[in-house]
Amino acid sequence: MGRKKDNLIWKRHFANLFKTIFFKYELDYDDFSSEYTWSSSAIRYWKTSKRLPQIEALSDLRKFLCTHIVSNEATDKLVIGEISDVFTKEEMLHEYYRIRNAYPRINEFVGEILNFYYNAAKDKPNLDEITETKTDKERNTRVVVFDFDGTLTDGKTNRTTWESIWTSLGYDVKECQNLHMKFNRKEISHEEWCKITEEKFRERRLHRDILENEIASKIHLIKGVRKTFNALDKKNIRIYIVSGSIYSVIKKTMGSLIQYIYDVKANDFLWDEGGFLTQIIGTKYDFEGKAEFIFEISQRLNISPNDILFVGNSINDQFAYNSGVYTLCINPKLTDASNSKIWNNCIMTCDDLTDILNYL
Ligand SMILES: [Mg+2]
């Protein structure tokens, strides 16, 4: 009976990461070879993705990385970025955050990732994959992260903020929706999406007044926002907003309530002296990035993602769960709220935001 073939994609991921780690952290293959007595020809096979190491060699490699990697913010960021790209591509971000949570130190993290790639290439289940079930008992909510459009605002306008800008400039709403669709289908990147939108808006000379007065004035907060923020504040629960909307629109709509918000992540518009749009600076914290933002909060505050409640409503919020956060869907739009992998809970019709206080 022949040996089962390794999965080539993961084998290649293994080889690429193996090379990246040695290159970026300036490690020497010969040091590893002499310290652990694996031949340089064997190492060459791993590098070229011809072969995966034997299980003993992988264990030695992890020990070597643990003792030799010197963490450095810029390098760590590059390596972590490369890893997260792989998991994004393979649509396994949940696994990525599970490992990042469990191994905050880079020298252990990269070893664990190599191990994950190895198991995936060998078609072995990664043992820790069993996702922890979140019971209310285990949760101790310290942070609430809100989406903005359709979550803190009433969805009555039926148009997103973006769609309203397009139509106010005389464009067909379909142009806006088509771009969104292209992005969903991965035909354009988030950056390209922002760039095309920027060009269209500049072409029709979008003015700051249109955005901050005309459009923002039509957006209304859902009932109970002040009450909810007050209640959270009394419990010393931090409030964040992570949104695919626009910073100045959020600021304008929130009014004095903005003081309750610890941080807002959204897209940003820049204006020239006359108040006309010059640039759209896209947020990296929309879609997949929502999970990254939540992960960063959990790291910074040294709390479990499980102690963060995320409240969202739509398709771009579907990635938040990857971070291990507790997710609550309110007034669902373009998302299947009954998908319990993505949404831990749902309020199908939420007319008053204070309803979410029952899910802390
Ligand atoms: Mg939304």
mmCIF file of C-alpha atoms and ligand atoms in Angstrom:
data_model
loop_
_atom_site.group_PDB
_atom_site.id
_atom_site.type_symbol
_atom_site.label_atom_id
_atom_site.label_comp_id
_atom_site.label_asym_id
_atom_site.label_seq_id
_atom_site.Cartn_x
_atom_site.Cartn_y
_atom_site.Cartn_z
ATOM 1 C CA MET A 1 0.000 0.000 0.000
ATOM 2 C CA GLY A 2 1.406 3.369 -0.993
ATOM 3 C CA ARG A 3 1.833 6.267 1.357
ATOM 4 C CA LYS A 4 -0.978 8.776 1.407
ATOM 5 C CA LYS A 5 -0.041 11.866 -0.586
ATOM 6 C CA ASP A 6 0.473 15.124 1.255
ATOM 7 C CA ASN A 7 -1.794 18.030 0.476
ATOM 8 C CA LEU A 8 0.293 20.114 -1.901
ATOM 9 C CA ILE A 9 -1.178 23.496 -1.032
ATOM 10 C CA TRP A 10 -0.430 23.177 2.663
ATOM 11 C CA LYS A 11 2.935 21.628 1.927
ATOM 12 C CA ARG A 12 3.764 24.760 -0.034
ATOM 13 C CA HIS A 13 2.466 26.976 2.762
ATOM 14 C CA PHE A 14 4.786 25.095 5.106
ATOM 15 C CA ALA A 15 7.817 25.587 2.860
ATOM 16 C CA ASN A 16 7.083 29.268 2.327
ATOM 17 C CA LEU A 17 6.663 30.010 6.006
ATOM 18 C CA PHE A 18 9.715 27.968 6.918
ATOM 19 C CA LYS A 19 11.813 30.071 4.521
ATOM 20 C CA THR A 20 10.206 33.345 5.608
ATOM 21 C CA ILE A 21 10.956 32.696 9.271
ATOM 22 C CA PHE A 22 14.618 31.895 8.664
ATOM 23 C CA PHE A 23 15.052 34.812 6.301
ATOM 24 C CA LYS A 24 13.197 37.494 8.265
ATOM 25 C CA TYR A 25 14.647 36.565 11.656
ATOM 26 C CA GLU A 26 18.089 36.056 10.123
ATOM 27 C CA LEU A 27 18.389 32.486 11.347
ATOM 28 C CA ASP A 28 21.005 30.139 9.979
ATOM 29 C CA TYR A 29 19.993 26.766 8.510
ATOM 30 C CA ASP A 30 23.437 25.439 9.406
ATOM 31 C CA ASP A 31 22.928 26.323 13.061
ATOM 32 C CA PHE A 32 19.748 24.308 13.101
ATOM 33 C CA SER A 33 21.402 21.497 11.182
ATOM 34 C CA SER A 34 24.349 21.232 13.552
ATOM 35 C CA GLU A 35 22.357 21.735 16.748
ATOM 36 C CA TYR A 36 19.770 19.079 15.940
ATOM 37 C CA THR A 37 21.647 16.901 13.420
ATOM 38 C CA TRP A 38 19.252 17.141 10.498
ATOM 39 C CA SER A 39 21.156 17.067 7.241
ATOM 40 C CA SER A 40 21.279 20.125 5.030
ATOM 41 C CA SER A 41 19.861 18.090 2.159
ATOM 42 C CA ALA A 42 16.822 17.250 4.283
ATOM 43 C CA ILE A 43 16.388 20.936 5.046
ATOM 44 C CA ARG A 44 16.669 21.719 1.359
ATOM 45 C CA TYR A 45 13.751 19.359 0.683
ATOM 46 C CA TRP A 46 11.604 21.161 3.255
ATOM 47 C CA LYS A 47 12.488 24.540 1.773
ATOM 48 C CA THR A 48 11.564 23.540 -1.744
ATOM 49 C CA SER A 49 8.353 21.847 -0.551
ATOM 50 C CA LYS A 50 9.594 18.522 -1.916
ATOM 51 C CA ARG A 51 9.107 16.932 1.442
ATOM 52 C CA LEU A 52 7.732 17.707 4.853
ATOM 53 C CA PRO A 53 10.011 17.095 7.822
ATOM 54 C CA GLN A 54 9.609 13.989 9.927
ATOM 55 C CA ILE A 55 7.573 14.571 13.042
ATOM 56 C CA GLU A 56 10.737 14.513 15.228
ATOM 57 C CA ALA A 57 12.361 17.114 12.997
ATOM 58 C CA LEU A 58 9.308 19.341 13.268
ATOM 59 C CA SER A 59 9.472 19.118 17.027
ATOM 60 C CA ASP A 60 13.186 20.048 16.933
ATOM 61 C CA LEU A 61 12.442 22.900 14.584
ATOM 62 C CA ARG A 62 9.880 24.313 16.991
ATOM 63 C CA LYS A 63 12.378 24.099 19.849
ATOM 64 C CA PHE A 64 14.973 25.848 17.700
ATOM 65 C CA LEU A 65 12.585 28.660 16.779
ATOM 66 C CA CYS A 66 11.576 29.083 20.414
ATOM 67 C CA THR A 67 15.153 29.655 21.513
ATOM 68 C CA HIS A 68 16.516 31.568 18.499
ATOM 69 C CA ILE A 69 13.816 33.979 17.343
ATOM 70 C CA VAL A 70 14.334 37.461 18.672
ATOM 71 C CA SER A 71 11.045 39.320 18.533
ATOM 72 C CA ASN A 72 11.066 42.617 16.703
ATOM 73 C CA GLU A 73 7.909 44.585 16.105
ATOM 74 C CA ALA A 74 8.449 45.317 12.409
ATOM 75 C CA THR A 75 9.518 41.761 11.556
ATOM 76 C CA ASP A 76 6.784 40.199 13.674
ATOM 77 C CA LYS A 77 4.222 42.291 11.819
ATOM 78 C CA LEU A 78 5.496 41.124 8.429
ATOM 79 C CA VAL A 79 5.550 37.462 9.385
ATOM 80 C CA ILE A 80 2.152 37.600 11.089
ATOM 81 C CA GLY A 81 0.755 39.418 8.036
ATOM 82 C CA GLU A 82 1.991 36.665 5.739
ATOM 83 C CA ILE A 83 0.403 34.025 7.966
ATOM 84 C CA SER A 84 -2.916 35.829 8.229
ATOM 85 C CA ASP A 85 -3.003 36.153 4.431
ATOM 86 C CA VAL A 86 -2.759 32.372 4.136
ATOM 87 C CA PHE A 87 -5.569 31.797 6.613
ATOM 88 C CA THR A 88 -7.702 34.456 4.931
ATOM 89 C CA LYS A 89 -7.157 32.816 1.567
ATOM 90 C CA GLU A 90 -7.959 29.377 2.933
ATOM 91 C CA GLU A 91 -10.967 30.857 4.743
ATOM 92 C CA MET A 92 -9.751 29.592 8.094
ATOM 93 C CA LEU A 93 -9.357 32.844 9.985
ATOM 94 C CA HIS A 94 -11.086 31.333 12.982
ATOM 95 C CA GLU A 95 -8.211 28.884 13.367
ATOM 96 C CA TYR A 96 -5.688 31.676 12.925
ATOM 97 C CA TYR A 97 -7.135 33.691 15.814
ATOM 98 C CA ARG A 98 -7.491 30.603 17.979
ATOM 99 C CA ILE A 99 -3.755 29.986 17.629
ATOM 100 C CA ARG A 100 -2.858 33.658 18.052
ATOM 101 C CA ASN A 101 -4.873 33.780 21.249
ATOM 102 C CA ALA A 102 -3.271 30.638 22.597
ATOM 103 C CA TYR A 103 0.307 31.588 21.599
ATOM 104 C CA PRO A 104 0.830 35.324 22.062
ATOM 105 C CA ARG A 105 4.626 35.008 21.869
ATOM 106 C CA ILE A 106 5.926 35.087 18.309
ATOM 107 C CA ASN A 107 8.585 32.381 18.800
ATOM 108 C CA GLU A 108 5.933 29.894 19.916
ATOM 109 C CA PHE A 109 3.284 31.199 17.537
ATOM 110 C CA VAL A 110 5.245 30.542 14.333
ATOM 111 C CA GLY A 111 6.096 27.017 15.497
ATOM 112 C CA GLU A 112 2.458 26.319 16.201
ATOM 113 C CA ILE A 113 1.509 27.645 12.768
ATOM 114 C CA LEU A 114 4.113 25.392 11.106
ATOM 115 C CA ASN A 115 2.580 22.538 13.055
ATOM 116 C CA PHE A 116 -0.874 23.523 11.803
ATOM 117 C CA TYR A 117 0.333 23.607 8.188
ATOM 118 C CA TYR A 118 2.033 20.258 8.698
ATOM 119 C CA ASN A 119 -1.134 18.648 10.039
ATOM 120 C CA ALA A 120 -3.212 20.221 7.270
ATOM 121 C CA ALA A 121 -0.759 18.866 4.674
ATOM 122 C CA LYS A 122 -0.956 15.431 6.285
ATOM 123 C CA ASP A 123 -4.723 15.779 6.380
ATOM 124 C CA LYS A 124 -4.667 15.270 10.136
ATOM 125 C CA PRO A 125 -7.152 17.175 12.223
ATOM 126 C CA ASN A 126 -5.498 19.884 14.247
ATOM 127 C CA LEU A 127 -6.157 18.628 17.722
ATOM 128 C CA ASP A 128 -7.143 21.858 19.379
ATOM 129 C CA GLU A 129 -9.637 22.572 16.653
ATOM 130 C CA ILE A 130 -12.571 21.764 18.882
ATOM 131 C CA THR A 131 -14.004 25.205 19.365
ATOM 132 C CA GLU A 132 -14.794 26.119 22.897
ATOM 133 C CA THR A 133 -18.516 26.534 23.367
ATOM 134 C CA LYS A 134 -19.397 29.800 24.961
ATOM 135 C CA THR A 135 -21.804 29.539 27.798
ATOM 136 C CA ASP A 136 -23.067 32.647 29.478
ATOM 137 C CA LYS A 137 -21.480 31.517 32.711
ATOM 138 C CA GLU A 138 -17.984 31.727 31.291
ATOM 139 C CA ARG A 139 -18.456 35.189 29.857
ATOM 140 C CA ASN A 140 -17.646 38.355 31.703
ATOM 141 C CA THR A 141 -18.276 41.176 29.253
ATOM 142 C CA ARG A 142 -15.695 43.943 29.578
ATOM 143 C CA VAL A 143 -16.071 45.457 26.125
ATOM 144 C CA VAL A 144 -18.843 45.955 23.599
ATOM 145 C CA VAL A 145 -17.888 46.555 19.974
ATOM 146 C CA PHE A 146 -20.626 47.949 17.773
ATOM 147 C CA ASP A 147 -20.971 48.082 14.052
ATOM 148 C CA PHE A 148 -22.513 51.415 12.986
ATOM 149 C CA ASP A 149 -24.700 51.325 9.851
ATOM 150 C CA GLY A 150 -27.909 49.437 10.610
ATOM 151 C CA THR A 151 -26.736 48.507 14.100
ATOM 152 C CA LEU A 152 -26.589 51.823 15.952
ATOM 153 C CA THR A 153 -28.740 53.457 13.290
ATOM 154 C CA ASP A 154 -32.273 52.522 12.361
ATOM 155 C CA GLY A 155 -32.326 50.797 9.013
ATOM 156 C CA LYS A 156 -35.372 52.743 7.911
ATOM 157 C CA THR A 157 -33.646 54.671 5.135
ATOM 158 C CA ASN A 158 -33.079 51.326 3.393
ATOM 159 C CA ARG A 159 -29.903 52.806 1.944
ATOM 160 C CA THR A 160 -26.451 52.480 3.411
ATOM 161 C CA THR A 161 -24.446 55.658 3.907
ATOM 162 C CA TRP A 162 -22.386 54.773 0.840
ATOM 163 C CA GLU A 163 -25.444 54.270 -1.333
ATOM 164 C CA SER A 164 -26.819 57.643 -0.171
ATOM 165 C CA ILE A 165 -23.648 59.423 -1.273
ATOM 166 C CA TRP A 166 -23.709 57.785 -4.695
ATOM 167 C CA THR A 167 -27.348 58.709 -5.280
ATOM 168 C CA SER A 168 -26.927 62.242 -3.932
ATOM 169 C CA LEU A 169 -24.260 62.750 -6.599
ATOM 170 C CA GLY A 170 -26.700 61.627 -9.270
ATOM 171 C CA TYR A 171 -25.305 58.130 -9.779
ATOM 172 C CA ASP A 172 -27.469 55.050 -10.070
ATOM 173 C CA VAL A 173 -27.469 53.111 -6.796
ATOM 174 C CA LYS A 174 -26.597 50.004 -8.831
ATOM 175 C CA GLU A 175 -23.107 51.379 -9.495
ATOM 176 C CA CYS A 176 -22.450 51.341 -5.774
ATOM 177 C CA GLN A 177 -23.995 47.901 -5.345
ATOM 178 C CA ASN A 178 -22.022 46.464 -8.262
ATOM 179 C CA LEU A 179 -18.751 47.507 -6.692
ATOM 180 C CA HIS A 180 -19.804 45.911 -3.421
ATOM 181 C CA MET A 181 -20.644 42.725 -5.296
ATOM 182 C CA LYS A 182 -17.302 42.752 -7.109
ATOM 183 C CA PHE A 183 -15.564 43.070 -3.760
ATOM 184 C CA ASN A 184 -17.604 40.205 -2.285
ATOM 185 C CA ARG A 185 -16.603 38.063 -5.258
ATOM 186 C CA LYS A 186 -12.973 39.042 -4.623
ATOM 187 C CA GLU A 187 -12.743 40.617 -8.089
ATOM 188 C CA ILE A 188 -11.457 43.854 -6.540
ATOM 189 C CA SER A 189 -9.588 44.522 -3.323
ATOM 190 C CA HIS A 190 -10.816 46.849 -0.598
ATOM 191 C CA GLU A 191 -8.183 49.339 -1.697
ATOM 192 C CA GLU A 192 -9.351 49.255 -5.313
ATOM 193 C CA TRP A 193 -12.925 49.597 -4.162
ATOM 194 C CA CYS A 194 -12.042 52.763 -2.248
ATOM 195 C CA LYS A 195 -10.004 54.115 -5.158
ATOM 196 C CA ILE A 196 -12.776 53.652 -7.734
ATOM 197 C CA THR A 197 -15.268 55.228 -5.338
ATOM 198 C CA GLU A 198 -12.904 58.127 -4.692
ATOM 199 C CA GLU A 199 -12.566 58.791 -8.421
ATOM 200 C CA LYS A 200 -16.320 58.719 -8.915
ATOM 201 C CA PHE A 201 -16.925 61.062 -5.997
ATOM 202 C CA ARG A 202 -14.216 63.479 -7.123
ATOM 203 C CA GLU A 203 -15.605 63.482 -10.631
ATOM 204 C CA ARG A 204 -18.872 64.887 -9.275
ATOM 205 C CA ARG A 205 -17.031 67.088 -6.754
ATOM 206 C CA LEU A 206 -18.355 65.668 -3.517
ATOM 207 C CA HIS A 207 -18.424 68.436 -0.926
ATOM 208 C CA ARG A 208 -18.037 68.055 2.796
ATOM 209 C CA ASP A 209 -21.379 69.813 3.367
ATOM 210 C CA ILE A 210 -23.228 67.163 1.389
ATOM 211 C CA LEU A 211 -21.746 64.414 3.512
ATOM 212 C CA GLU A 212 -21.881 65.986 6.925
ATOM 213 C CA ASN A 213 -25.142 67.877 6.593
ATOM 214 C CA GLU A 214 -27.326 66.428 3.886
ATOM 215 C CA ILE A 215 -26.432 62.778 4.269
ATOM 216 C CA ALA A 216 -25.609 62.574 7.950
ATOM 217 C CA SER A 217 -28.799 64.438 8.877
ATOM 218 C CA LYS A 218 -30.877 61.679 7.289
ATOM 219 C CA ILE A 219 -29.269 59.018 9.425
ATOM 220 C CA HIS A 220 -31.016 58.423 12.708
ATOM 221 C CA LEU A 221 -29.815 56.502 15.681
ATOM 222 C CA ILE A 222 -31.855 53.585 16.852
ATOM 223 C CA LYS A 223 -33.879 54.227 20.023
ATOM 224 C CA GLY A 224 -32.141 53.671 23.348
ATOM 225 C CA VAL A 225 -28.532 54.389 22.384
ATOM 226 C CA ARG A 226 -27.938 56.898 25.206
ATOM 227 C CA LYS A 227 -29.575 54.616 27.758
ATOM 228 C CA THR A 228 -27.483 51.677 26.567
ATOM 229 C CA PHE A 229 -24.206 53.599 26.604
ATOM 230 C CA ASN A 230 -25.021 54.946 30.050
ATOM 231 C CA ALA A 231 -25.721 51.473 31.372
ATOM 232 C CA LEU A 232 -22.486 50.132 29.883
ATOM 233 C CA ASP A 233 -20.511 53.057 31.245
ATOM 234 C CA LYS A 234 -21.875 52.458 34.751
ATOM 235 C CA LYS A 235 -20.612 48.885 34.529
ATOM 236 C CA ASN A 236 -17.230 50.148 33.275
ATOM 237 C CA ILE A 237 -17.714 48.291 30.042
ATOM 238 C CA ARG A 238 -15.774 49.926 27.214
ATOM 239 C CA ILE A 239 -17.536 50.821 23.992
ATOM 240 C CA TYR A 240 -15.934 50.731 20.542
ATOM 241 C CA ILE A 241 -17.231 51.214 17.023
ATOM 242 C CA VAL A 242 -15.801 49.294 14.069
ATOM 243 C CA SER A 243 -17.513 50.294 10.885
ATOM 244 C CA GLY A 244 -17.365 50.270 7.117
ATOM 245 C CA SER A 245 -19.010 53.680 7.140
ATOM 246 C CA ILE A 246 -17.269 57.072 7.238
ATOM 247 C CA TYR A 247 -15.706 58.610 10.303
ATOM 248 C CA SER A 248 -17.179 62.109 9.963
ATOM 249 C CA VAL A 249 -20.662 60.695 9.367
ATOM 250 C CA ILE A 250 -20.408 58.588 12.489
ATOM 251 C CA LYS A 251 -19.139 61.552 14.490
ATOM 252 C CA LYS A 252 -21.923 63.786 13.265
ATOM 253 C CA THR A 253 -24.631 61.200 13.854
ATOM 254 C CA MET A 254 -23.394 60.269 17.312
ATOM 255 C CA GLY A 255 -23.274 63.885 18.446
ATOM 256 C CA SER A 256 -22.504 64.154 22.154
ATOM 257 C CA LEU A 257 -22.698 60.364 22.485
ATOM 258 C CA ILE A 258 -19.273 60.127 20.882
ATOM 259 C CA GLN A 259 -17.792 60.816 24.331
ATOM 260 C CA TYR A 260 -18.801 57.305 25.406
ATOM 261 C CA ILE A 261 -16.825 55.686 22.590
ATOM 262 C CA TYR A 262 -13.298 54.644 23.381
ATOM 263 C CA ASP A 263 -12.253 54.325 19.744
ATOM 264 C CA VAL A 264 -13.874 54.499 16.302
ATOM 265 C CA LYS A 265 -12.471 52.648 13.307
ATOM 266 C CA ALA A 266 -13.994 53.605 9.950
ATOM 267 C CA ASN A 267 -13.118 54.925 6.510
ATOM 268 C CA ASP A 268 -11.879 58.494 6.385
ATOM 269 C CA PHE A 269 -12.475 61.277 3.865
ATOM 270 C CA LEU A 270 -9.974 64.087 3.291
ATOM 271 C CA TRP A 271 -11.060 67.479 1.943
ATOM 272 C CA ASP A 272 -9.236 70.362 0.262
ATOM 273 C CA GLU A 273 -9.463 73.959 1.512
ATOM 274 C CA GLY A 274 -12.684 74.517 -0.408
ATOM 275 C CA GLY A 275 -14.251 71.469 1.232
ATOM 276 C CA PHE A 276 -14.068 69.183 -1.820
ATOM 277 C CA LEU A 277 -13.048 65.553 -1.529
ATOM 278 C CA THR A 278 -9.396 64.792 -2.221
ATOM 279 C CA GLN A 279 -8.957 61.305 -0.850
ATOM 280 C CA ILE A 280 -10.684 58.325 0.690
ATOM 281 C CA ILE A 281 -8.571 56.506 3.217
ATOM 282 C CA GLY A 282 -9.976 53.011 3.492
ATOM 283 C CA THR A 283 -10.169 51.298 6.841
ATOM 284 C CA LYS A 284 -8.337 48.019 7.255
ATOM 285 C CA TYR A 285 -10.848 47.050 9.925
ATOM 286 C CA ASP A 286 -13.873 46.253 7.768
ATOM 287 C CA PHE A 287 -14.903 42.709 6.746
ATOM 288 C CA GLU A 288 -12.068 40.326 7.780
ATOM 289 C CA GLY A 289 -10.502 43.304 9.551
ATOM 290 C CA LYS A 290 -13.316 43.466 12.082
ATOM 291 C CA ALA A 291 -11.906 40.306 13.650
ATOM 292 C CA GLU A 292 -8.420 41.830 13.700
ATOM 293 C CA PHE A 293 -9.683 44.932 15.507
ATOM 294 C CA ILE A 294 -11.426 42.821 18.143
ATOM 295 C CA PHE A 295 -8.327 40.674 18.527
ATOM 296 C CA GLU A 296 -6.179 43.775 19.021
ATOM 297 C CA ILE A 297 -8.532 45.043 21.739
ATOM 298 C CA SER A 298 -8.378 41.721 23.554
ATOM 299 C CA GLN A 299 -4.576 41.794 23.390
ATOM 300 C CA ARG A 300 -4.307 45.394 24.529
ATOM 301 C CA LEU A 301 -6.690 44.957 27.454
ATOM 302 C CA ASN A 302 -5.388 41.504 28.230
ATOM 303 C CA ILE A 303 -8.831 39.932 28.179
ATOM 304 C CA SER A 304 -10.288 36.925 26.425
ATOM 305 C CA PRO A 305 -12.145 37.679 23.162
ATOM 306 C CA ASN A 306 -14.979 35.797 24.801
ATOM 307 C CA ASP A 307 -15.348 38.731 27.201
ATOM 308 C CA ILE A 308 -16.058 41.028 24.283
ATOM 309 C CA LEU A 309 -19.553 41.339 22.859
ATOM 310 C CA PHE A 310 -19.796 42.245 19.197
ATOM 311 C CA VAL A 311 -23.079 43.659 17.911
ATOM 312 C CA GLY A 312 -23.565 43.801 14.146
ATOM 313 C CA ASN A 313 -26.226 43.440 11.485
ATOM 314 C CA SER A 314 -24.856 42.587 8.080
ATOM 315 C CA ILE A 315 -22.585 40.713 5.719
ATOM 316 C CA ASN A 316 -19.423 42.677 6.588
ATOM 317 C CA ASP A 317 -19.906 41.717 10.253
ATOM 318 C CA GLN A 318 -19.827 38.010 9.498
ATOM 319 C CA PHE A 319 -16.071 37.828 9.991
ATOM 320 C CA ALA A 320 -16.088 39.118 13.575
ATOM 321 C CA TYR A 321 -16.710 35.664 15.026
ATOM 322 C CA ASN A 322 -13.303 34.527 13.788
ATOM 323 C CA SER A 323 -11.674 36.421 16.636
ATOM 324 C CA GLY A 324 -13.469 34.252 19.200
ATOM 325 C CA VAL A 325 -15.716 37.138 20.232
ATOM 326 C CA TYR A 326 -19.325 36.612 21.346
ATOM 327 C CA THR A 327 -21.471 37.788 18.434
ATOM 328 C CA LEU A 328 -24.971 39.228 18.520
ATOM 329 C CA CYS A 329 -26.885 40.043 15.364
ATOM 330 C CA ILE A 330 -29.613 42.663 15.476
ATOM 331 C CA ASN A 331 -32.021 43.491 12.673
ATOM 332 C CA PRO A 332 -30.205 41.149 10.268
ATOM 333 C CA LYS A 333 -29.657 42.301 6.699
ATOM 334 C CA LEU A 334 -27.827 40.234 4.032
ATOM 335 C CA THR A 335 -26.724 37.756 6.687
ATOM 336 C CA ASP A 336 -28.181 34.473 7.900
ATOM 337 C CA ALA A 337 -28.704 35.176 11.582
ATOM 338 C CA SER A 338 -29.559 31.541 12.224
ATOM 339 C CA ASN A 339 -26.031 30.484 11.301
ATOM 340 C CA SER A 340 -24.827 29.687 14.804
ATOM 341 C CA LYS A 341 -21.209 29.421 13.720
ATOM 342 C CA ILE A 342 -21.174 33.123 12.851
ATOM 343 C CA TRP A 343 -23.807 34.472 15.241
ATOM 344 C CA ASN A 344 -24.042 33.322 18.839
ATOM 345 C CA ASN A 345 -27.338 35.095 19.250
ATOM 346 C CA CYS A 346 -29.809 37.229 17.384
ATOM 347 C CA ILE A 347 -32.518 39.804 17.981
ATOM 348 C CA MET A 348 -34.510 39.578 14.758
ATOM 349 C CA THR A 349 -36.350 42.832 15.393
ATOM 350 C CA CYS A 350 -34.631 45.278 17.677
ATOM 351 C CA ASP A 351 -36.407 48.626 18.087
ATOM 352 C CA ASP A 352 -34.567 49.636 21.209
ATOM 353 C CA LEU A 353 -30.834 49.143 21.665
ATOM 354 C CA THR A 354 -31.239 48.510 25.410
ATOM 355 C CA ASP A 355 -32.356 44.986 24.347
ATOM 356 C CA ILE A 356 -28.702 44.157 23.855
ATOM 357 C CA LEU A 357 -28.045 44.625 27.586
ATOM 358 C CA ASN A 358 -29.619 41.198 28.092
ATOM 359 C CA TYR A 359 -26.662 39.668 26.234
ATOM 360 C CA LEU A 360 -23.780 41.013 28.323
HETATM 361 MG MG MG B 1 -23.906 47.437 9.459
#
